[in-house]
PDB file of C-alpha atoms in Angstrom:
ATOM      1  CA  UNK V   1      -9.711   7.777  -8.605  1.00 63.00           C
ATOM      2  CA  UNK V   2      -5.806   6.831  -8.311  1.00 71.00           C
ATOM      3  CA  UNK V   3      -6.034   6.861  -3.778  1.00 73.00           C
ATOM      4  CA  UNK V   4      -9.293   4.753  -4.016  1.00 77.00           C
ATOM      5  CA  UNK V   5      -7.884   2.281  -6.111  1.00 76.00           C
ATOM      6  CA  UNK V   6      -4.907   2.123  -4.171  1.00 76.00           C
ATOM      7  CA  UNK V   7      -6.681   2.081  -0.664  1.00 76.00           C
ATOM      8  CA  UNK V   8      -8.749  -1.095  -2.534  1.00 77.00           C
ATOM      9  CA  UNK V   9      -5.278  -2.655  -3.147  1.00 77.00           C
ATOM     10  CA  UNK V  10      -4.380  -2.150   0.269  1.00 77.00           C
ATOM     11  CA  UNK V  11      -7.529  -3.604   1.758  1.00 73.00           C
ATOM     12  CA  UNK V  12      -7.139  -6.507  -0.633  1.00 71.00           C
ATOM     13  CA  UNK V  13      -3.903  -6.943   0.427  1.00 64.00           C
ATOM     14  CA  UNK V  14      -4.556  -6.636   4.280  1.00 61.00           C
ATOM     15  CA  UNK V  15      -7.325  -8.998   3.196  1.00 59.00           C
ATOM     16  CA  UNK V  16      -5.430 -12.289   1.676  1.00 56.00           C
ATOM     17  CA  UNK V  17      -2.728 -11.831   4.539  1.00 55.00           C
ATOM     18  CA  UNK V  18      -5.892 -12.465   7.152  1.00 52.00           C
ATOM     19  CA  UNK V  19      -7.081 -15.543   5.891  1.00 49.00           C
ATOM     20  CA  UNK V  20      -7.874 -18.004   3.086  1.00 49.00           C
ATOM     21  CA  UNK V  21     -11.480 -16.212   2.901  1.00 50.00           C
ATOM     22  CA  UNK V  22     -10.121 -12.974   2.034  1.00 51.00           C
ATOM     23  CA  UNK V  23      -8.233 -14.133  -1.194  1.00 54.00           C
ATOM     24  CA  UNK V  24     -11.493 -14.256  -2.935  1.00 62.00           C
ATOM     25  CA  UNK V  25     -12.234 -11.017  -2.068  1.00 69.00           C
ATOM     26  CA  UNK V  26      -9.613  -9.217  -3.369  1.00 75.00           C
ATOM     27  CA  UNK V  27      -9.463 -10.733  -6.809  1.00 79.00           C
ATOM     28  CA  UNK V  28     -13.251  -9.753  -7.166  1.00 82.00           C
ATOM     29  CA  UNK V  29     -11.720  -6.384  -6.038  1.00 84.00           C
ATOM     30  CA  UNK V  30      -9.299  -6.309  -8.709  1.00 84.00           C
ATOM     31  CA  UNK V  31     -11.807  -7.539 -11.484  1.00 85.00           C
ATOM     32  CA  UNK V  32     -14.014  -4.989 -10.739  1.00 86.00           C
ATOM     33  CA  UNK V  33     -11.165  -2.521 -11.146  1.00 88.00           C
ATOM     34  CA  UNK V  34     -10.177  -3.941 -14.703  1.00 87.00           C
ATOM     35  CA  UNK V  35     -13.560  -3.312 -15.822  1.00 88.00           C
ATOM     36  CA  UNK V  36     -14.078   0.370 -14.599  1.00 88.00           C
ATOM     37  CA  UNK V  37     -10.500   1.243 -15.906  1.00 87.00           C
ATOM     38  CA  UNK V  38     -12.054  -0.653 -19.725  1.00 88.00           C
ATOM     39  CA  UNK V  39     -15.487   1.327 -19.620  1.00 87.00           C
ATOM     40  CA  UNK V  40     -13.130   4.506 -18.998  1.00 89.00           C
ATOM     41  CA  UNK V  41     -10.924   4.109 -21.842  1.00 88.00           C
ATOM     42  CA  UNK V  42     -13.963   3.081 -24.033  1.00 86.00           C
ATOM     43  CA  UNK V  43     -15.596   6.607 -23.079  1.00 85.00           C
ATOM     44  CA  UNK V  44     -12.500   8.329 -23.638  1.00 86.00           C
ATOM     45  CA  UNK V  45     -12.039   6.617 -27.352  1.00 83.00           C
ATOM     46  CA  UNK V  46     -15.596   7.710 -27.807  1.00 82.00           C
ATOM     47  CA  UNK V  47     -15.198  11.311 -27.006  1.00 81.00           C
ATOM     48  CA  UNK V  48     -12.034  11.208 -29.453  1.00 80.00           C
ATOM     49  CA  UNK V  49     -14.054   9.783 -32.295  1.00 75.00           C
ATOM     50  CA  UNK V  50     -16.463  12.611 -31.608  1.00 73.00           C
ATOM     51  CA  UNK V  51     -13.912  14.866 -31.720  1.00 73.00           C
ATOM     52  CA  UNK V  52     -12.465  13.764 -35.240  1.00 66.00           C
ATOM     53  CA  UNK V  53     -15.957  13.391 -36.650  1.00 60.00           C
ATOM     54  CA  UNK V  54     -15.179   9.241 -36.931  1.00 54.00           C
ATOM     55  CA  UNK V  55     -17.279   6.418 -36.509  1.00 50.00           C
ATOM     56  CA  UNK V  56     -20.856   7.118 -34.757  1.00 50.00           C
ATOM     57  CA  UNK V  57     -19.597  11.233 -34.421  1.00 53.00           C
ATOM     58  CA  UNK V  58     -20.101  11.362 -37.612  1.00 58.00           C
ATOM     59  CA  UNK V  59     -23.824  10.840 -38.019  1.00 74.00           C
ATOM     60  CA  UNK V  60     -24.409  13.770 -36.292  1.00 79.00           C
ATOM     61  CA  UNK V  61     -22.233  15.835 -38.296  1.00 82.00           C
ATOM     62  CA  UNK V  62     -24.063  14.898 -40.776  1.00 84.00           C
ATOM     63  CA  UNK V  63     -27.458  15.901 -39.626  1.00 82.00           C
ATOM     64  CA  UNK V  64     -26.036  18.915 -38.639  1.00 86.00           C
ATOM     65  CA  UNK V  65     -25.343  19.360 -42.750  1.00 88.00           C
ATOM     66  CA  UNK V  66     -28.666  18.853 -43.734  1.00 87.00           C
ATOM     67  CA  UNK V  67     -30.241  21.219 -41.047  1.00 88.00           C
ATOM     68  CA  UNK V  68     -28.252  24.331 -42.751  1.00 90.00           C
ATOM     69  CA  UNK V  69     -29.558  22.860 -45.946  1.00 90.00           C
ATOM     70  CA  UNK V  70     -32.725  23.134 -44.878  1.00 89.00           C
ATOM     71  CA  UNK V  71     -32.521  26.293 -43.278  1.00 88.00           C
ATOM     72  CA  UNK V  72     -30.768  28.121 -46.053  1.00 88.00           C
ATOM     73  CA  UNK V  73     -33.601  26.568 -48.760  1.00 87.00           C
ATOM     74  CA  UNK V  74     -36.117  27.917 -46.167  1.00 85.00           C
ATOM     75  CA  UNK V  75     -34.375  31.531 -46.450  1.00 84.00           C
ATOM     76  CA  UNK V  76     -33.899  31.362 -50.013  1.00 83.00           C
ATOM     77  CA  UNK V  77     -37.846  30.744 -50.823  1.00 82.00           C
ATOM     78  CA  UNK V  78     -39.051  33.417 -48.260  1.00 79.00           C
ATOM     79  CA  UNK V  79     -37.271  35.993 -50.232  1.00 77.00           C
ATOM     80  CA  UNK V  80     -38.132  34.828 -53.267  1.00 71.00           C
ATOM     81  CA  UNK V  81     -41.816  34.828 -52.333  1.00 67.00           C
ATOM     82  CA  UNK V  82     -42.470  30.971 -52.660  1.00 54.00           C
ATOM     83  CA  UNK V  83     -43.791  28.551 -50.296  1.00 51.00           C
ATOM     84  CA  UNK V  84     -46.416  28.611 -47.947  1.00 49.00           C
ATOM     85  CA  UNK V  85     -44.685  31.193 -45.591  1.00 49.00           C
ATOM     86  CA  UNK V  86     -43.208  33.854 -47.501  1.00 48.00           C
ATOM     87  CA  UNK V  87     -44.148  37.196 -47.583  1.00 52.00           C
ATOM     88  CA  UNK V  88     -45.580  39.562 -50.145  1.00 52.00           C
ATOM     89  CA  UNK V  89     -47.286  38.313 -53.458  1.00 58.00           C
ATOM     90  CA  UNK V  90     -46.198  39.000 -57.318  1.00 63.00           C
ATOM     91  CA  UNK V  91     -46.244  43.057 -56.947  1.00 71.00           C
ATOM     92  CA  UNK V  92     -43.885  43.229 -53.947  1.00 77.00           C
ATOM     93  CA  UNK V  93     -41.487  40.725 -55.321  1.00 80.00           C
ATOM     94  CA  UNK V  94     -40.915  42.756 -58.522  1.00 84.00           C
ATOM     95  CA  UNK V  95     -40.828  46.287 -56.850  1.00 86.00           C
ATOM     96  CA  UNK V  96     -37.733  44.570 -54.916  1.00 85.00           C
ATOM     97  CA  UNK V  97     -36.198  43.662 -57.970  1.00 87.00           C
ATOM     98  CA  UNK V  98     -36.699  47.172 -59.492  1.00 89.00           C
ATOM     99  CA  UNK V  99     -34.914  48.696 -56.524  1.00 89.00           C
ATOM    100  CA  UNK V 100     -32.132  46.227 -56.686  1.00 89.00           C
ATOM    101  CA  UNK V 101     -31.254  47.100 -60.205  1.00 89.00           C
ATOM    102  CA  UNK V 102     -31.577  51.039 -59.785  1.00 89.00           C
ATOM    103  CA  UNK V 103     -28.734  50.568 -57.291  1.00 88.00           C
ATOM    104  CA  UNK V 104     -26.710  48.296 -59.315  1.00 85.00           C
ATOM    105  CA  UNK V 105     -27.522  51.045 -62.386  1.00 82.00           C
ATOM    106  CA  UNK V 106     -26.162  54.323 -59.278  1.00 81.00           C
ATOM    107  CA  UNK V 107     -23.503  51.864 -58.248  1.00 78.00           C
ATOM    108  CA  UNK V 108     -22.228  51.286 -62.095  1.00 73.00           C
ATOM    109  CA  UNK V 109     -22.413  55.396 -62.761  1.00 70.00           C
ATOM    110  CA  UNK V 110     -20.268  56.333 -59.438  1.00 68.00           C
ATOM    111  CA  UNK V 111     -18.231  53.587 -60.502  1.00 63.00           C
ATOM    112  CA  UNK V 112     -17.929  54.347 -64.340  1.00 62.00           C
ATOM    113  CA  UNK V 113     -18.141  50.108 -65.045  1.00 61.00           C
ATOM    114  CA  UNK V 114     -20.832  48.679 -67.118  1.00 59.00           C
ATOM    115  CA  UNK V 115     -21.081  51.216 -69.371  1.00 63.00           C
ATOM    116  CA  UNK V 116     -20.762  51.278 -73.080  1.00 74.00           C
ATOM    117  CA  UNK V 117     -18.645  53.523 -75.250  1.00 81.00           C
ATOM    118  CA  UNK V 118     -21.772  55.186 -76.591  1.00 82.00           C
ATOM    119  CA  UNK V 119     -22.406  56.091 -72.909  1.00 83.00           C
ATOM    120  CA  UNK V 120     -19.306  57.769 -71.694  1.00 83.00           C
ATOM    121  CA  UNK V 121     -19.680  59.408 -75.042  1.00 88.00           C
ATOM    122  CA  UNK V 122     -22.767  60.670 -74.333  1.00 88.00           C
ATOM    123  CA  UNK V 123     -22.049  61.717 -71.259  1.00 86.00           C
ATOM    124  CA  UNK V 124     -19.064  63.183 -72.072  1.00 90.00           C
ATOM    125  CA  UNK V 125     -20.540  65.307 -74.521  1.00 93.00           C
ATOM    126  CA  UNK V 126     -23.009  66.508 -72.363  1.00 93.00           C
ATOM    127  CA  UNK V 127     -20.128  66.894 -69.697  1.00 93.00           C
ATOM    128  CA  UNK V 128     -18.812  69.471 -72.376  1.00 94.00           C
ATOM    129  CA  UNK V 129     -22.124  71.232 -73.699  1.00 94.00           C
ATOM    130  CA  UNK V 130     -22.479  72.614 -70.102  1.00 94.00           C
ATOM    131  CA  UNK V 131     -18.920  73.767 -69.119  1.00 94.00           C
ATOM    132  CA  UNK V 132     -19.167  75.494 -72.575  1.00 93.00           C
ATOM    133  CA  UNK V 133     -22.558  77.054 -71.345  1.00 92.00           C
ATOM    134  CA  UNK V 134     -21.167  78.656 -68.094  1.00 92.00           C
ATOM    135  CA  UNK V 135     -18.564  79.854 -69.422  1.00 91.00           C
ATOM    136  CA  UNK V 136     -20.400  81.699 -72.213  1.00 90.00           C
ATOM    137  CA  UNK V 137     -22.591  83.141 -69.704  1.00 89.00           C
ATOM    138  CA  UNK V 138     -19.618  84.187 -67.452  1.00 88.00           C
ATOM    139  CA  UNK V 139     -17.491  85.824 -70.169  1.00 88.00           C
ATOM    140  CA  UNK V 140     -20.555  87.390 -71.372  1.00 86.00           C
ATOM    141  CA  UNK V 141     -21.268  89.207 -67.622  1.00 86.00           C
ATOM    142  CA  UNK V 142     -17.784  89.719 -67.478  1.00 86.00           C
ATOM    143  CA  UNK V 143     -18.118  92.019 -70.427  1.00 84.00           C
ATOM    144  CA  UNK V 144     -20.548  93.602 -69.322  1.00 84.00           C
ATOM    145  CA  UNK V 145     -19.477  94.319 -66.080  1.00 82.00           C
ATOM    146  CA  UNK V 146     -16.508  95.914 -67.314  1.00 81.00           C
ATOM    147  CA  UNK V 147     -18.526  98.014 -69.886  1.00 80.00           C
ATOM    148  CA  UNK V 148     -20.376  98.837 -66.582  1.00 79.00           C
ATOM    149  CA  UNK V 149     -17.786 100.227 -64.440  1.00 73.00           C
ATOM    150  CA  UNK V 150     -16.507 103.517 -65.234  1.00 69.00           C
ATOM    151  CA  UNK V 151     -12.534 103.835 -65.481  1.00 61.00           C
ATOM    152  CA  UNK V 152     -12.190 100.256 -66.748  1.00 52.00           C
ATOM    153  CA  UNK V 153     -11.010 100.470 -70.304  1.00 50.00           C
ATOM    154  CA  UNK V 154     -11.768  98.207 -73.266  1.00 46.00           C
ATOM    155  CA  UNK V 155      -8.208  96.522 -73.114  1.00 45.00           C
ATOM    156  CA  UNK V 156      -9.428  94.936 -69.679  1.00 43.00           C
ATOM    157  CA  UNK V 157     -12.762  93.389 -71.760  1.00 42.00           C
ATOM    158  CA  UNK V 158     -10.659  91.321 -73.758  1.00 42.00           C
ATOM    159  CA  UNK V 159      -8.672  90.032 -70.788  1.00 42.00           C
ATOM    160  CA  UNK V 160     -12.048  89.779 -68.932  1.00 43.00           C
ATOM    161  CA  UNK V 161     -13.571  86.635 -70.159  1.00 43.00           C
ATOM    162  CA  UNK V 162     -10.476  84.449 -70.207  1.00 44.00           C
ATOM    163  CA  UNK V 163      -9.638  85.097 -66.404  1.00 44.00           C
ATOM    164  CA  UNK V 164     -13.243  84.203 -64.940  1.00 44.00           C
ATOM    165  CA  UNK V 165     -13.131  81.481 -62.629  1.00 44.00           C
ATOM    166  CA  UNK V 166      -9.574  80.539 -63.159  1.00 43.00           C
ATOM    167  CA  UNK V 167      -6.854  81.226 -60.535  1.00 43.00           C
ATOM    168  CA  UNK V 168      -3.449  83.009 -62.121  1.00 41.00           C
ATOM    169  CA  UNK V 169      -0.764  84.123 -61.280  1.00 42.00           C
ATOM    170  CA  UNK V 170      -1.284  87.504 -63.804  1.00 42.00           C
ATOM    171  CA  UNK V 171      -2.383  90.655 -62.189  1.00 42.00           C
ATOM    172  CA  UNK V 172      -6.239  90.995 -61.602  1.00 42.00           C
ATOM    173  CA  UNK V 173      -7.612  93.018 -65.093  1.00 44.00           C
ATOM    174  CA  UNK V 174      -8.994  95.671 -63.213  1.00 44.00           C
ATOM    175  CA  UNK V 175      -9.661  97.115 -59.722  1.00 44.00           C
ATOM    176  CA  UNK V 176     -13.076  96.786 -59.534  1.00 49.00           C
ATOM    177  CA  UNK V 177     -13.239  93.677 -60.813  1.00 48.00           C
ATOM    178  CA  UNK V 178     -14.632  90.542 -58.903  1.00 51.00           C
ATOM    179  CA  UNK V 179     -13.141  87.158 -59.049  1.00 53.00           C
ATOM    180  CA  UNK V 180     -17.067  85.652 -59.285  1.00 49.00           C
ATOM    181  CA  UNK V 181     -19.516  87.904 -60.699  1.00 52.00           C
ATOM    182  CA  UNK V 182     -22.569  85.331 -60.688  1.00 50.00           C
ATOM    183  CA  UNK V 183     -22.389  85.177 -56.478  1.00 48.00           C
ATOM    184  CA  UNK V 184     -22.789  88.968 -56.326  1.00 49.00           C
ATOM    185  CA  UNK V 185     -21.026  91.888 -56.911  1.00 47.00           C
ATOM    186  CA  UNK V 186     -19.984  92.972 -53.156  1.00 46.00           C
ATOM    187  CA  UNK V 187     -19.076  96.406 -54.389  1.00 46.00           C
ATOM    188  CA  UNK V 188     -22.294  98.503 -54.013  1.00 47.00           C
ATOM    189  CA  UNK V 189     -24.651  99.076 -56.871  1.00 49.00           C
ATOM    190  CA  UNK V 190     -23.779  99.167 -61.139  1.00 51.00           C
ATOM    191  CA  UNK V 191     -24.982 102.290 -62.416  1.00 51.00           C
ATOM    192  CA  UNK V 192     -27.454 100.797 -65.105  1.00 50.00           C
ATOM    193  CA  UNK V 193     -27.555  97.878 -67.004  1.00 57.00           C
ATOM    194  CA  UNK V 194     -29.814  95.977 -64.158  1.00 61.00           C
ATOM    195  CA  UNK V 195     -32.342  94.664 -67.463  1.00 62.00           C
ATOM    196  CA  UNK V 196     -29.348  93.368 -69.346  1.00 64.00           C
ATOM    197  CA  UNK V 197     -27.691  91.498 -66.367  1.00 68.00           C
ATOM    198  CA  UNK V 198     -30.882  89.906 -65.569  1.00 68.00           C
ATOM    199  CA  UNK V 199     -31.084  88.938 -69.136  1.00 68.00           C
ATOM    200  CA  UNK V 200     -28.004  86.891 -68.998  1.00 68.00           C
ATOM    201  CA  UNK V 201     -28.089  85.533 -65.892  1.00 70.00           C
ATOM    202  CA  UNK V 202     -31.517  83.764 -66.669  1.00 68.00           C
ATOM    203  CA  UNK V 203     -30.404  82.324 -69.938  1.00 60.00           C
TER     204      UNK V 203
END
C-alpha cells in the first residue's frame, strides 16, 4: 500500500510539473487517496468494536447468549423426559432416578456423611456382634485343637484363645500350634475330633 501511494505522488507530481492539465489530475489522485486511507480506518475501528464487544459487535454477542440458552433448555428437557424429543416415557425416567439415589445412598456409606447417629450406632453394633462372633468361634477351635494334640498341656488352652489372630511378641503357646486354624491345619491329620470341628466351624 505505502510504494503505490507514493509512486501515485510521484506521478502526480511528474504530472503538475508537465502542464496546467495535469494539476487536475493529481488532486483527484490525492482525493481518492484520502478516501481509501478513511474507509481503512473505519474498518479497522470496526474490527476493534468487534473485538471489545461495543457498538454493532455486540448484537451478536448477544445472540450468541441466547443460542446456549436455548441449547442448554433443550438438554435439560431431554433428560428430564419432556418435550416432543426426549427419550423414554414415565417408567424410564423414574428407574434413572432410583439409580441416582442408590449411588448417592453407596457414595454416603463409603463416605460415612449423611448418616444419622442411630445409623453409625447401628452399624456399629453390628460392627461389634460379628468380631465378637469370630472370635468365639476361633478361641473355641483353638481349644480344641490343643485338647487335640497330644503333648500340649492344659496351661497352653488358657493362653490359646487370647493369642488367635493377633501378632505378639510372646513365644508361640505350643509347637504344634498354628497361627490360623480356620485356613487349615498344614500339619497332617488330628487324631479324632473331625465331628466336633465340623460342628464349630459351621456355626
Amino acid at each position: 500500500m505505502e510504494k503505490e501511494k507514493r509512486r501515485r505522488r510521484r506521478k502526480g507530481e511528474e504530472e503538475e510539473g508537465g502542464g496546467r492539465g495535469g494539476e487536475g489530475e493529481g488532486e483527484k489522485e490525492k482525493e481518492k487517496e484520502e478516501e481509501e486511507k478513511e474507509k481503512e480506518e473505519e474498518k479497522e475501528k470496526e474490527k476493534r468494536r468487534r473485538r471489545k464487544g461495543e457498538g454493532e459487535g455486540e448484537g451478536e454477542k448477544e445472540k450468541r447468549r441466547r443460542r446456549r440458552r436455548r441449547r442448554r433448555k433443550r438438554r435439560k428437557r431431554r433428560r428430564k423426559g419432556e418435550g416432543g424429543r426426549a427419550e423414554g416415557g414415565e417408567g424410564e425416567k423414574e428407574e434413572k432416578k432410583e439409580k441416582r439415589r442408590r449411588r448417592r445412598r453407596r457414595r454416603r456409606r463409603r463416605k460415612g456423611e449423611g448418616e444419622g447417629e442411630k445409623e453409625k450406632e447401628k452399624r456399629r453394633r453390628r460392627r461389634r456382634r460379628k468380631n465378637r462372633r469370630r472370635k468365639r468361634k476361633e478361641s473355641r477351635l483353638c481349644r480344641l485343637w490343643v485338647s487335640l494334640t497330644p503333648g500340649s498341656g492344659s496351661g497352653s488352652a488358657s493362653s490359646s484363645g487370647t493369642n488367635l489372630g493377633q501378632k505378639s511378641n510372646s513365644a508361640s503357646p505350643g509347637p504344634d500350634f498354628p497361627e490360623h486354624p480356620e485356613r487349615g491345619w498344614g500339619r497332617g491329620e488330628i487324631p479324632g475330633g473331625e465331628m466336633e470341628l465340623g460342628r464349630i466351624l459351621q456355626t
